[in-house]
mmCIF file of C-alpha atoms in Angstrom:
data_model
loop_
_atom_site.group_PDB
_atom_site.id
_atom_site.type_symbol
_atom_site.label_atom_id
_atom_site.label_comp_id
_atom_site.label_asym_id
_atom_site.label_seq_id
_atom_site.Cartn_x
_atom_site.Cartn_y
_atom_site.Cartn_z
ATOM 1 C CA MET A 229 0.040 -0.284 0.064
ATOM 2 C CA SER A 230 1.627 3.545 -0.951
ATOM 3 C CA GLY A 231 2.138 6.256 1.582
ATOM 4 C CA ASN A 232 -0.195 8.162 -0.490
ATOM 5 C CA THR A 233 -3.148 5.965 -0.258
ATOM 6 C CA ILE A 234 -2.516 5.466 3.541
ATOM 7 C CA THR A 235 -2.848 9.226 4.022
ATOM 8 C CA GLN A 236 -6.159 9.633 2.006
ATOM 9 C CA SER A 237 -7.760 6.829 4.210
ATOM 10 C CA ALA A 238 -6.404 8.578 7.453
ATOM 11 C CA LEU A 239 -8.328 11.751 6.450
ATOM 12 C CA PRO A 240 -11.959 12.302 7.335
ATOM 13 C CA THR A 241 -14.364 12.241 4.752
ATOM 14 C CA THR A 242 -16.845 15.352 4.911
ATOM 15 C CA THR A 243 -20.064 14.817 3.165
ATOM 16 C CA PRO A 244 -22.416 17.853 1.986
ATOM 17 C CA ARG A 245 -24.896 16.871 4.648
ATOM 18 C CA THR A 246 -22.301 16.943 7.681
ATOM 19 C CA ALA A 247 -20.890 20.000 6.400
ATOM 20 C CA GLN A 248 -24.296 21.393 6.686
ATOM 21 C CA ALA A 249 -24.557 20.153 10.241
ATOM 22 C CA VAL A 250 -21.556 21.656 11.627
ATOM 23 C CA ARG A 251 -22.450 25.291 10.214
ATOM 24 C CA PRO A 252 -22.984 27.458 13.340
ATOM 25 C CA ALA A 253 -26.480 28.994 14.315
ATOM 26 C CA LEU A 254 -26.329 32.458 14.022
ATOM 27 C CA THR A 255 -26.998 35.285 16.625
ATOM 28 C CA PRO A 256 -30.397 37.574 15.853
ATOM 29 C CA SER A 257 -28.472 39.967 14.666
ATOM 30 C CA HIS A 258 -26.413 38.477 12.619
ATOM 31 C CA ALA A 259 -29.190 36.550 11.132
ATOM 32 C CA ALA A 260 -31.135 39.882 10.432
ATOM 33 C CA ARG A 261 -27.999 41.012 8.613
ATOM 34 C CA GLU A 262 -27.819 37.963 6.380
ATOM 35 C CA LEU A 263 -31.216 38.375 5.633
ATOM 36 C CA GLY A 264 -31.332 42.089 5.137
ATOM 37 C CA LEU A 265 -33.765 42.614 8.007
ATOM 38 C CA LYS A 266 -33.887 45.521 10.234
ATOM 39 C CA ARG A 267 -33.445 44.317 13.945
ATOM 40 C CA GLY A 268 -37.290 45.219 14.638
ATOM 41 C CA GLU A 269 -38.451 43.676 11.557
ATOM 42 C CA PHE A 270 -36.425 40.311 12.360
ATOM 43 C CA ASP A 271 -37.831 40.166 15.816
ATOM 44 C CA LEU A 272 -41.501 40.628 14.715
ATOM 45 C CA ALA A 273 -40.563 37.631 11.747
ATOM 46 C CA VAL A 274 -39.523 35.863 14.592
ATOM 47 C CA ARG A 275 -42.662 36.294 16.821
ATOM 48 C CA LEU A 276 -45.069 35.514 13.763
ATOM 49 C CA GLY A 277 -43.394 32.272 13.339
ATOM 50 C CA CYS A 278 -41.723 33.418 9.688
ATOM 51 C CA ILE A 279 -38.584 32.471 10.955
ATOM 52 C CA ARG A 280 -37.639 29.626 13.340
ATOM 53 C CA THR A 281 -35.382 29.778 16.152
ATOM 54 C CA LEU A 282 -33.660 27.025 18.571
ATOM 55 C CA PRO A 283 -32.061 27.587 21.792
ATOM 56 C CA ASP A 284 -28.507 28.061 22.546
ATOM 57 C CA GLU A 285 -27.373 25.314 24.045
ATOM 58 C CA GLY A 286 -24.628 27.482 25.849
ATOM 59 C CA GLY A 287 -27.293 29.403 27.391
ATOM 60 C CA GLY A 288 -26.466 32.682 25.415
ATOM 61 C CA GLY A 289 -30.469 32.980 24.239
ATOM 62 C CA ARG A 290 -32.150 32.306 20.683
ATOM 63 C CA ARG A 291 -29.866 31.605 17.473
ATOM 64 C CA VAL A 292 -31.288 30.931 14.014
ATOM 65 C CA ALA A 293 -29.642 27.974 12.045
ATOM 66 C CA ARG A 294 -27.726 28.285 8.865
ATOM 67 C CA ALA A 295 -30.420 25.790 7.393
ATOM 68 C CA GLU A 296 -33.640 28.297 8.249
ATOM 69 C CA ILE A 297 -31.697 31.116 6.659
ATOM 70 C CA ASP A 298 -31.457 29.157 3.718
ATOM 71 C CA ARG A 299 -35.111 28.235 3.648
ATOM 72 C CA VAL A 300 -36.278 31.824 3.969
ATOM 73 C CA ARG A 301 -33.814 33.183 1.218
ATOM 74 C CA SER A 302 -35.676 30.374 -1.078
ATOM 75 C CA GLU A 303 -39.142 31.578 -0.310
ATOM 76 C CA THR A 304 -40.859 33.207 -3.565
ATOM 77 C CA GLY A 305 -40.462 36.927 -3.694
ATOM 78 C CA PHE A 306 -37.699 37.302 -0.721
ATOM 79 C CA PRO A 307 -36.729 39.952 0.665
ATOM 80 C CA GLU A 308 -39.667 42.242 -0.121
ATOM 81 C CA ALA A 309 -42.335 39.456 0.660
ATOM 82 C CA LEU A 310 -40.905 39.127 3.964
ATOM 83 C CA ARG A 311 -40.799 42.548 4.688
ATOM 84 C CA GLU A 312 -44.695 42.967 3.759
ATOM 85 C CA ARG A 313 -45.747 40.243 5.892
ATOM 86 C CA VAL A 314 -43.815 41.938 9.066
ATOM 87 C CA LYS A 315 -44.560 45.664 7.952
ATOM 88 C CA ALA A 316 -45.826 47.008 11.006
ATOM 89 C CA VAL A 317 -48.036 50.510 10.846
ATOM 90 C CA GLY A 318 -49.301 52.969 13.407
ATOM 91 C CA THR A 319 -53.182 54.539 13.432
ATOM 92 C CA ALA A 320 -52.539 57.114 10.602
ATOM 93 C CA GLU A 321 -51.059 54.746 8.113
ATOM 94 C CA GLY A 322 -53.588 52.236 9.045
ATOM 95 C CA ALA A 323 -56.047 53.981 8.386
ATOM 96 C CA ALA A 324 -55.023 55.330 5.316
ATOM 97 C CA LEU A 325 -54.649 51.672 4.305
ATOM 98 C CA MET A 326 -57.656 50.943 5.039
ATOM 99 C CA GLY A 327 -59.230 53.929 3.684
ATOM 100 C CA VAL A 328 -61.192 55.252 7.018
ATOM 101 C CA SER A 329 -60.638 58.213 9.473
ATOM 102 C CA ALA A 330 -58.477 57.906 12.000
ATOM 103 C CA ALA A 331 -61.038 58.229 14.639
ATOM 104 C CA ARG A 332 -62.772 55.039 13.239
ATOM 105 C CA PHE A 333 -59.568 53.076 12.933
ATOM 106 C CA THR A 334 -59.154 53.539 16.813
ATOM 107 C CA ARG A 335 -62.638 52.713 17.292
ATOM 108 C CA PHE A 336 -62.228 49.618 15.752
ATOM 109 C CA ALA A 337 -58.903 48.672 17.667
ATOM 110 C CA ARG A 338 -60.599 49.556 20.868
ATOM 111 C CA LEU A 339 -63.661 47.173 20.130
ATOM 112 C CA GLY A 340 -61.007 44.554 19.370
ATOM 113 C CA LEU A 341 -61.667 43.874 15.284
ATOM 114 C CA ILE A 342 -57.987 44.330 14.518
ATOM 115 C CA ALA A 343 -55.478 43.654 17.019
ATOM 116 C CA PRO A 344 -51.865 45.581 17.710
ATOM 117 C CA VAL A 345 -49.057 43.335 17.211
ATOM 118 C CA LYS A 346 -46.368 45.971 18.779
ATOM 119 C CA TRP A 347 -46.224 48.749 21.145
ATOM 120 C CA TYR A 348 -43.739 51.091 22.455
ATOM 121 C CA LEU A 349 -43.916 54.560 24.727
ATOM 122 C CA ASN A 350 -43.182 57.532 23.269
ATOM 123 C CA ARG A 351 -41.156 60.341 24.854
ATOM 124 C CA TYR A 352 -44.519 61.472 26.689
ATOM 125 C CA ARG A 353 -44.912 58.075 27.931
ATOM 126 C CA ALA A 354 -47.972 57.216 25.613
ATOM 127 C CA VAL A 355 -48.478 53.875 24.150
ATOM 128 C CA VAL A 356 -48.393 53.523 20.674
ATOM 129 C CA TRP A 357 -49.859 50.812 18.959
ATOM 130 C CA LEU A 358 -48.850 48.903 15.774
ATOM 131 C CA TYR A 359 -50.560 46.781 13.365
ATOM 132 C CA LEU A 360 -50.010 44.680 10.678
ATOM 133 C CA ALA A 361 -50.341 45.971 7.251
ATOM 134 C CA GLU A 362 -51.125 42.773 6.026
ATOM 135 C CA GLU A 363 -53.975 42.223 8.158
ATOM 136 C CA LEU A 364 -55.291 45.916 8.068
ATOM 137 C CA ARG A 365 -55.623 45.394 3.945
ATOM 138 C CA GLN A 366 -57.417 41.785 4.614
ATOM 139 C CA PHE A 367 -59.997 43.408 6.895
ATOM 140 C CA ALA A 368 -60.771 46.390 4.366
ATOM 141 C CA ALA A 369 -61.134 43.676 1.599
ATOM 142 C CA SER A 370 -63.597 41.447 3.297
ATOM 143 C CA GLU A 371 -67.209 42.156 2.185
ATOM 144 C CA ASP A 372 -68.522 41.502 5.940
ATOM 145 C CA ASN A 373 -66.693 44.496 6.939
ATOM 146 C CA ALA A 374 -68.163 47.009 4.507
ATOM 147 C CA ARG A 375 -71.123 48.074 6.492
ATOM 148 C CA LEU A 376 -68.290 48.705 9.028
ATOM 149 C CA LEU A 377 -65.558 50.977 7.207
ATOM 150 C CA ARG A 378 -68.788 53.249 5.546
ATOM 151 C CA GLY A 379 -71.698 53.100 7.397
ATOM 152 C CA ARG A 380 -72.475 54.054 11.245
ATOM 153 C CA THR A 381 -70.912 51.809 13.987
ATOM 154 C CA PRO A 382 -73.653 48.855 15.045
ATOM 155 C CA GLU A 383 -75.440 49.939 18.081
ATOM 156 C CA GLY A 384 -74.302 47.093 20.292
ATOM 157 C CA LEU A 385 -70.672 48.567 19.236
ATOM 158 C CA ARG A 386 -71.688 52.060 20.303
ATOM 159 C CA ASP A 387 -72.795 50.665 23.589
ATOM 160 C CA GLN A 388 -69.591 48.942 23.998
ATOM 161 C CA LEU A 389 -67.458 52.015 22.973
ATOM 162 C CA ASP A 390 -69.793 54.215 25.511
ATOM 163 C CA ALA A 391 -68.689 51.967 28.140
ATOM 164 C CA GLY A 392 -65.051 52.477 27.680
ATOM 165 C CA VAL A 393 -64.216 48.785 26.534
ATOM 166 C CA ASP A 394 -60.823 49.157 25.188
ATOM 167 C CA LEU A 395 -59.022 45.311 23.985
ATOM 168 C CA ARG A 396 -56.015 46.570 22.461
ATOM 169 C CA ALA A 397 -53.626 45.605 25.507
ATOM 170 C CA ARG A 398 -55.281 42.243 26.201
ATOM 171 C CA ASN A 399 -55.409 41.485 22.121
ATOM 172 C CA TRP A 400 -51.508 42.209 22.484
ATOM 173 C CA ARG A 401 -51.082 40.127 25.306
ATOM 174 C CA GLY A 402 -52.949 37.194 23.620
ATOM 175 C CA ARG A 403 -50.527 37.078 20.798
ATOM 176 C CA HIS A 404 -47.437 37.443 23.188
ATOM 177 C CA VAL A 405 -48.289 34.937 25.134
ATOM 178 C CA GLY A 406 -48.893 32.667 22.038
ATOM 179 C CA PHE A 407 -45.436 33.404 20.805
ATOM 180 C CA LEU A 408 -44.156 32.413 23.893
ATOM 181 C CA LEU A 409 -45.652 28.897 24.070
ATOM 182 C CA ARG A 410 -44.466 28.559 20.410
ATOM 183 C CA GLN A 411 -40.822 28.847 21.639
ATOM 184 C CA THR A 412 -40.859 26.126 24.330
ATOM 185 C CA GLU A 413 -41.911 22.454 24.702
ATOM 186 C CA ASP A 414 -41.011 22.585 28.651
ATOM 187 C CA PRO A 415 -43.700 22.387 30.587
ATOM 188 C CA TRP A 416 -42.284 24.393 33.378
ATOM 189 C CA ALA A 417 -41.789 27.122 30.611
ATOM 190 C CA ARG A 418 -44.710 27.026 29.068
ATOM 191 C CA ALA A 419 -46.343 27.482 32.622
ATOM 192 C CA ALA A 420 -44.093 30.585 33.508
ATOM 193 C CA ALA A 421 -45.379 31.683 29.979
ATOM 194 C CA VAL A 422 -48.739 31.994 31.176
ATOM 195 C CA ALA A 423 -47.625 33.306 34.601
ATOM 196 C CA SER A 424 -45.893 36.103 33.274
ATOM 197 C CA LEU A 425 -49.407 37.872 32.115
ATOM 198 C CA LEU A 426 -50.823 37.520 35.658
ATOM 199 C CA ASP A 427 -50.015 39.482 38.695
ATOM 200 C CA PRO A 428 -47.924 37.771 41.582
ATOM 201 C CA VAL A 429 -50.528 37.563 43.786
ATOM 202 C CA GLN A 430 -52.671 35.825 41.749
ATOM 203 C CA VAL A 431 -49.830 33.081 40.749
ATOM 204 C CA ALA A 432 -49.174 32.729 44.715
ATOM 205 C CA GLU A 433 -52.989 31.624 45.124
ATOM 206 C CA ILE A 434 -52.807 29.541 42.509
ATOM 207 C CA ILE A 435 -49.143 27.906 43.117
ATOM 208 C CA GLU A 436 -49.029 27.841 47.167
ATOM 209 C CA ASP A 437 -45.745 26.027 46.879
ATOM 210 C CA PRO A 438 -42.941 28.679 47.537
ATOM 211 C CA TYR A 439 -40.047 25.848 46.069
ATOM 212 C CA GLU A 440 -42.421 25.286 42.865
ATOM 213 C CA ARG A 441 -42.906 29.268 42.533
ATOM 214 C CA ALA A 442 -39.162 29.764 42.907
ATOM 215 C CA TYR A 443 -38.240 27.198 40.098
ATOM 216 C CA LEU A 444 -41.295 28.962 38.202
ATOM 217 C CA ASN A 445 -39.397 31.952 38.222
ATOM 218 C CA ARG A 446 -36.213 30.388 36.448
ATOM 219 C CA TYR A 447 -38.457 30.223 33.124
ATOM 220 C CA HIS A 448 -39.578 33.607 33.486
ATOM 221 C CA PRO A 449 -39.643 34.911 29.872
ATOM 222 C CA ASP A 450 -37.361 38.161 29.417
ATOM 223 C CA GLN A 451 -39.828 41.372 29.401
ATOM 224 C CA PRO A 452 -38.632 44.621 26.980
ATOM 225 C CA ALA A 453 -37.300 46.911 29.403
ATOM 226 C CA HIS A 454 -39.476 50.103 29.516
ATOM 227 C CA GLY A 455 -37.451 52.969 31.458
ATOM 228 C CA ALA A 456 -36.071 52.559 35.178
ATOM 229 C CA PRO A 457 -37.595 50.036 37.709
ATOM 230 C CA ASP A 458 -40.403 51.980 39.266
ATOM 231 C CA SER A 459 -40.003 54.914 36.829
ATOM 232 C CA PRO A 460 -43.768 55.934 35.061
ATOM 233 C CA ALA A 461 -42.862 54.134 31.980
ATOM 234 C CA ALA A 462 -42.498 51.161 33.858
ATOM 235 C CA HIS A 463 -45.622 51.085 35.238
ATOM 236 C CA VAL A 464 -47.365 51.516 32.343
ATOM 237 C CA ALA A 465 -45.204 48.853 30.919
ATOM 238 C CA ALA A 466 -46.544 46.962 33.450
ATOM 239 C CA ARG A 467 -49.890 47.775 33.231
ATOM 240 C CA ILE A 468 -49.702 46.616 29.781
ATOM 241 C CA MET A 469 -48.426 43.419 30.138
ATOM 242 C CA THR A 470 -50.281 42.171 33.201
ATOM 243 C CA ALA A 471 -53.783 40.998 32.594
ATOM 244 C CA GLN A 472 -56.675 43.680 33.711
ATOM 245 C CA ASP A 473 -60.028 41.898 32.950
ATOM 246 C CA PRO A 474 -61.859 39.984 35.267
ATOM 247 C CA ASP A 475 -62.631 37.357 32.595
ATOM 248 C CA GLU A 476 -59.307 37.625 31.286
ATOM 249 C CA ILE A 477 -57.828 36.680 34.557
ATOM 250 C CA SER A 478 -59.823 33.797 35.259
ATOM 251 C CA TRP A 479 -59.145 32.053 31.932
ATOM 252 C CA LEU A 480 -55.534 32.563 32.504
ATOM 253 C CA ARG A 481 -55.616 31.474 36.063
ATOM 254 C CA SER A 482 -57.331 28.221 34.500
ATOM 255 C CA ASP A 483 -54.604 27.802 32.307
ATOM 256 C CA LEU A 484 -51.924 28.262 34.782
ATOM 257 C CA ALA A 485 -53.445 25.673 36.965
ATOM 258 C CA ASN A 486 -53.688 23.395 34.014
ATOM 259 C CA ALA A 487 -50.266 23.961 32.921
ATOM 260 C CA ILE A 488 -48.577 23.803 36.340
ATOM 261 C CA GLU A 489 -50.392 20.173 36.781
ATOM 262 C CA GLU A 490 -48.419 19.435 33.494
ATOM 263 C CA ALA A 491 -45.498 20.484 34.459
ATOM 264 C CA ARG A 492 -45.298 18.473 38.001
ATOM 265 C CA GLU A 493 -45.904 15.261 36.336
ATOM 266 C CA HIS A 494 -43.383 15.962 33.558
ATOM 267 C CA ARG A 495 -40.258 16.776 36.486
ATOM 268 C CA PRO A 496 -41.043 17.838 40.677
ATOM 269 C CA ALA A 497 -39.580 21.339 41.532
ATOM 270 C CA PRO A 498 -36.314 20.688 43.068
ATOM 271 C CA ARG A 499 -36.216 21.204 46.855
ATOM 272 C CA PRO A 500 -33.452 21.543 49.404
ATOM 273 C CA THR A 501 -32.038 18.080 50.686
ATOM 274 C CA PRO A 502 -33.137 17.715 54.201
ATOM 275 C CA ARG A 503 -30.187 18.282 56.900
ATOM 276 C CA GLY A 504 -28.694 15.082 57.825
ATOM 277 C CA ALA A 505 -30.277 13.055 55.310
ATOM 278 C CA GLU A 506 -28.285 10.400 54.238
ATOM 279 C CA THR A 507 -28.686 8.678 50.509
ATOM 280 C CA PRO A 508 -30.262 5.352 50.976
ATOM 281 C CA HIS A 509 -28.542 1.959 49.790
ATOM 282 C CA ALA A 510 -30.211 0.262 47.400
ATOM 283 C CA GLY A 511 -33.147 -1.501 47.981
ATOM 284 C CA ALA A 512 -33.707 -0.190 50.968
ATOM 285 C CA LYS A 513 -37.215 0.982 52.131
ATOM 286 C CA PRO A 514 -37.513 4.914 52.636
ATOM 287 C CA GLN A 515 -37.257 5.719 55.995
ATOM 288 C CA PRO A 516 -39.821 8.789 57.536
ATOM 289 C CA ARG A 517 -38.486 12.017 58.441
ATOM 290 C CA PRO A 518 -38.490 12.835 62.242
ATOM 291 C CA VAL A 519 -41.546 14.465 63.274
ATOM 292 C CA GLU A 520 -39.217 17.933 64.051
ATOM 293 C CA GLU A 521 -38.008 17.708 60.285
ATOM 294 C CA GLN A 522 -41.811 17.531 58.647
ATOM 295 C CA GLY A 523 -42.148 20.966 58.284
ATOM 296 C CA SER A 524 -44.728 23.038 56.085
ATOM 297 C CA VAL A 525 -43.264 24.002 52.750
ATOM 298 C CA GLU A 526 -44.345 27.812 53.778
ATOM 299 C CA GLU A 527 -41.863 27.934 56.320
ATOM 300 C CA PRO A 528 -39.010 29.294 54.295
ATOM 301 C CA GLU A 529 -41.388 32.133 53.216
ATOM 302 C CA ARG A 530 -42.335 32.420 57.189
ATOM 303 C CA SER A 531 -39.110 32.620 57.986
ATOM 304 C CA ARG A 532 -38.058 35.456 55.874
ATOM 305 C CA ARG A 533 -40.880 37.278 56.852
ATOM 306 C CA ARG A 534 -39.926 36.992 60.616
ATOM 307 C CA PHE A 535 -36.002 38.021 59.882
ATOM 308 C CA GLY A 536 -36.921 40.854 57.817
ATOM 309 C CA TRP A 537 -39.102 42.476 60.447
ATOM 310 C CA LEU A 538 -36.267 41.994 63.097
ATOM 311 C CA ARG A 539 -33.786 43.733 60.625
ATOM 312 C CA ARG A 540 -36.493 46.318 60.332
ATOM 313 C CA ARG A 541 -36.623 46.979 64.030
ATOM 314 C CA ASN A 542 -32.871 46.773 64.267
ATOM 315 C CA PRO A 543 -31.260 48.461 61.480
#
């Protein structure tokens, strides 16, 4: 056997499929540049499911596989068609697209006939809602909506407006939790997505175990920052991201109760090992804990409250 043959056989063979597998995934910023999108357009495309992401095994957030970049680029009309799908407009531009006044457009949004896809706070801390241009065009093109676009608002809808109904924040929360649930299959992360829309007091009423709540908090989705903590802007943002209507709170509580049951069945929340506990030998029967060790799971919280009160009295 010649030396050249030995050298060739020692070299690893790389098939095109293997080369595809080892191509590193891209960060969101890098993926946006590869696709010719602004970062805001890219983020919205991800939220809408137009671009699929995957978790970074190193814990560095979401990434985009090279194969996904290739798939998006191969779609018909790329990149203009993708930009149109994620184009978000405000009230003035949205009203112009639908051929109605800004006041009528706002009534549609308050009634929940059109749902915002994004929002931000302007320099006056006023909420600016953004809507998908594609959805607005579809709404205006439907014959079922012709009367709403041209005629008087039906009496039932006028009564709702007079009563102060405004479903914009609620509809955004519905889109938001849908996006969070699509991002993961882990039961604890899915439960945390639902819990993120509820006030912590509501969550504590459903999940009484402090160890379970602490474990759930590990999976709490990141929320966009709006100003410094406890600032007026942060309070406005918290109000938008927290369920307000009694019926919305009711179904979220029900969803959370079901989700946490699934999470418990999938894997229990970790708990600290009791002091002095020993690992049992294989085949040994579990021994009951001494009475003094069988404290309630609420004990850590009671202890913290007690020690907090002492610290306040003894600064």
